[in-house]
CSV table of C-alpha atoms in Angstrom, one decimal:
chain,number,residue,atom,x,y,z
A,1,MET,CA,-3.0,12.8,0.9
A,2,PHE,CA,-3.7,11.0,-2.4
A,3,ASP,CA,-7.2,12.1,-3.0
A,4,ILE,CA,-8.6,8.9,-4.6
A,5,ASP,CA,-12.3,7.6,-4.0
A,6,PRO,CA,-12.4,5.0,-1.4
A,7,ILE,CA,-13.8,2.6,-3.7
A,8,HIS,CA,-10.4,1.7,-5.2
A,9,PHE,CA,-9.7,-0.2,-1.9
A,10,GLU,CA,-12.7,-2.3,-2.5
A,11,ARG,CA,-12.6,-2.9,-6.2
A,12,HIS,CA,-9.4,-3.2,-8.3
A,13,THR,CA,-10.7,-0.8,-11.1
A,14,THR,CA,-7.6,1.3,-11.8
A,15,ARG,CA,-3.9,0.9,-12.3
A,16,LYS,CA,-3.3,4.6,-11.8
A,17,VAL,CA,0.1,5.5,-10.1
A,18,ASN,CA,-1.7,7.2,-7.1
A,19,VAL,CA,-4.0,4.2,-6.3
A,20,VAL,CA,-1.4,2.0,-6.6
A,21,GLU,CA,0.7,4.0,-4.3
A,22,ALA,CA,-2.0,4.5,-1.7
A,23,ARG,CA,-2.8,0.7,-1.4
A,24,ARG,CA,1.3,-0.1,-1.0
A,25,PHE,CA,1.3,2.7,1.7
A,26,LEU,CA,-2.0,1.3,3.4
A,27,ILE,CA,-0.4,-2.6,3.2
A,28,LYS,CA,2.9,-1.3,4.6
A,29,PHE,CA,1.0,0.7,7.4
A,30,LEU,CA,-1.3,-2.3,8.4
A,31,ARG,CA,1.5,-5.0,8.6
A,32,ASP,CA,4.1,-2.9,10.4
A,33,ASP,CA,2.2,-0.8,12.8
A,34,PHE,CA,-1.1,-3.1,13.5
A,35,GLN,CA,0.9,-6.5,12.9
A,36,MET,CA,-2.1,-7.6,10.6
A,37,THR,CA,-1.5,-10.9,8.6
A,38,TYR,CA,-1.6,-10.8,4.9
A,39,GLN,CA,-5.0,-12.5,4.9
A,40,GLY,CA,-6.4,-9.8,7.4
A,41,ILE,CA,-4.9,-7.2,5.0
A,42,CYS,CA,-6.7,-8.6,2.2
A,43,LYS,CA,-10.2,-8.9,4.3
A,44,THR,CA,-9.6,-5.2,4.8
A,45,LEU,CA,-8.7,-4.5,1.1
A,46,PRO,CA,-10.8,-6.4,-0.9
A,47,ALA,CA,-9.0,-5.0,-4.2
A,48,LEU,CA,-6.1,-7.0,-3.5
A,49,GLY,CA,-7.6,-10.4,-4.2
A,50,ASN,CA,-5.6,-12.6,-2.3
A,51,HIS,CA,-2.6,-12.7,0.1
A,52,ALA,CA,0.2,-13.0,-2.5
A,53,THR,CA,-0.8,-9.8,-3.9
A,54,ALA,CA,-0.4,-8.4,-0.5
A,55,ILE,CA,3.3,-9.8,-0.4
A,56,HIS,CA,4.0,-8.8,-3.7
A,57,HIS,CA,2.9,-5.2,-3.1
A,58,LEU,CA,4.7,-5.0,0.3
A,59,LYS,CA,8.0,-6.2,-1.5
A,60,LEU,CA,7.7,-3.8,-4.2
A,61,PHE,CA,7.0,-1.0,-1.6
A,62,ASN,CA,10.2,-1.8,0.5
A,63,THR,CA,12.4,-1.8,-2.5
A,64,ASP,CA,11.0,1.6,-3.3
A,65,TYR,CA,11.2,2.8,0.1
A,66,GLU,CA,14.9,2.2,0.4
A,67,ILE,CA,16.0,3.5,-3.2
A,68,TYR,CA,13.8,6.8,-3.7
A,69,LYS,CA,13.8,9.6,-1.4
A,70,ARG,CA,10.5,10.9,-2.4
A,71,VAL,CA,8.9,7.7,-1.5
A,72,LYS,CA,10.5,7.6,2.0
A,73,MET,CA,9.7,11.3,2.6
A,74,LYS,CA,6.2,10.8,1.6
A,75,TYR,CA,5.6,7.4,3.7
A,76,ASP,CA,6.9,9.4,6.7
A,77,LYS,CA,4.4,12.0,6.2
A,78,PHE,CA,1.7,9.6,5.6
A,79,ARG,CA,2.5,7.9,9.0
């Protein structure tokens, strides 16, 4: 869906929109559907660094999801 290299989940090498959006979608999915802890998400996605980054991305995602129809439709398709 995002057409990105899996290395972007292991290392934080870019801030391109599609890479950041893919990380946010995955954080939301892991948190809501698998009830993973923030620490668990960081272990799964080392590019995040720490739990505070995961919390930050989830808050931004939730805001975008409520405001932008495009994000809502894309995430619903992702799920």
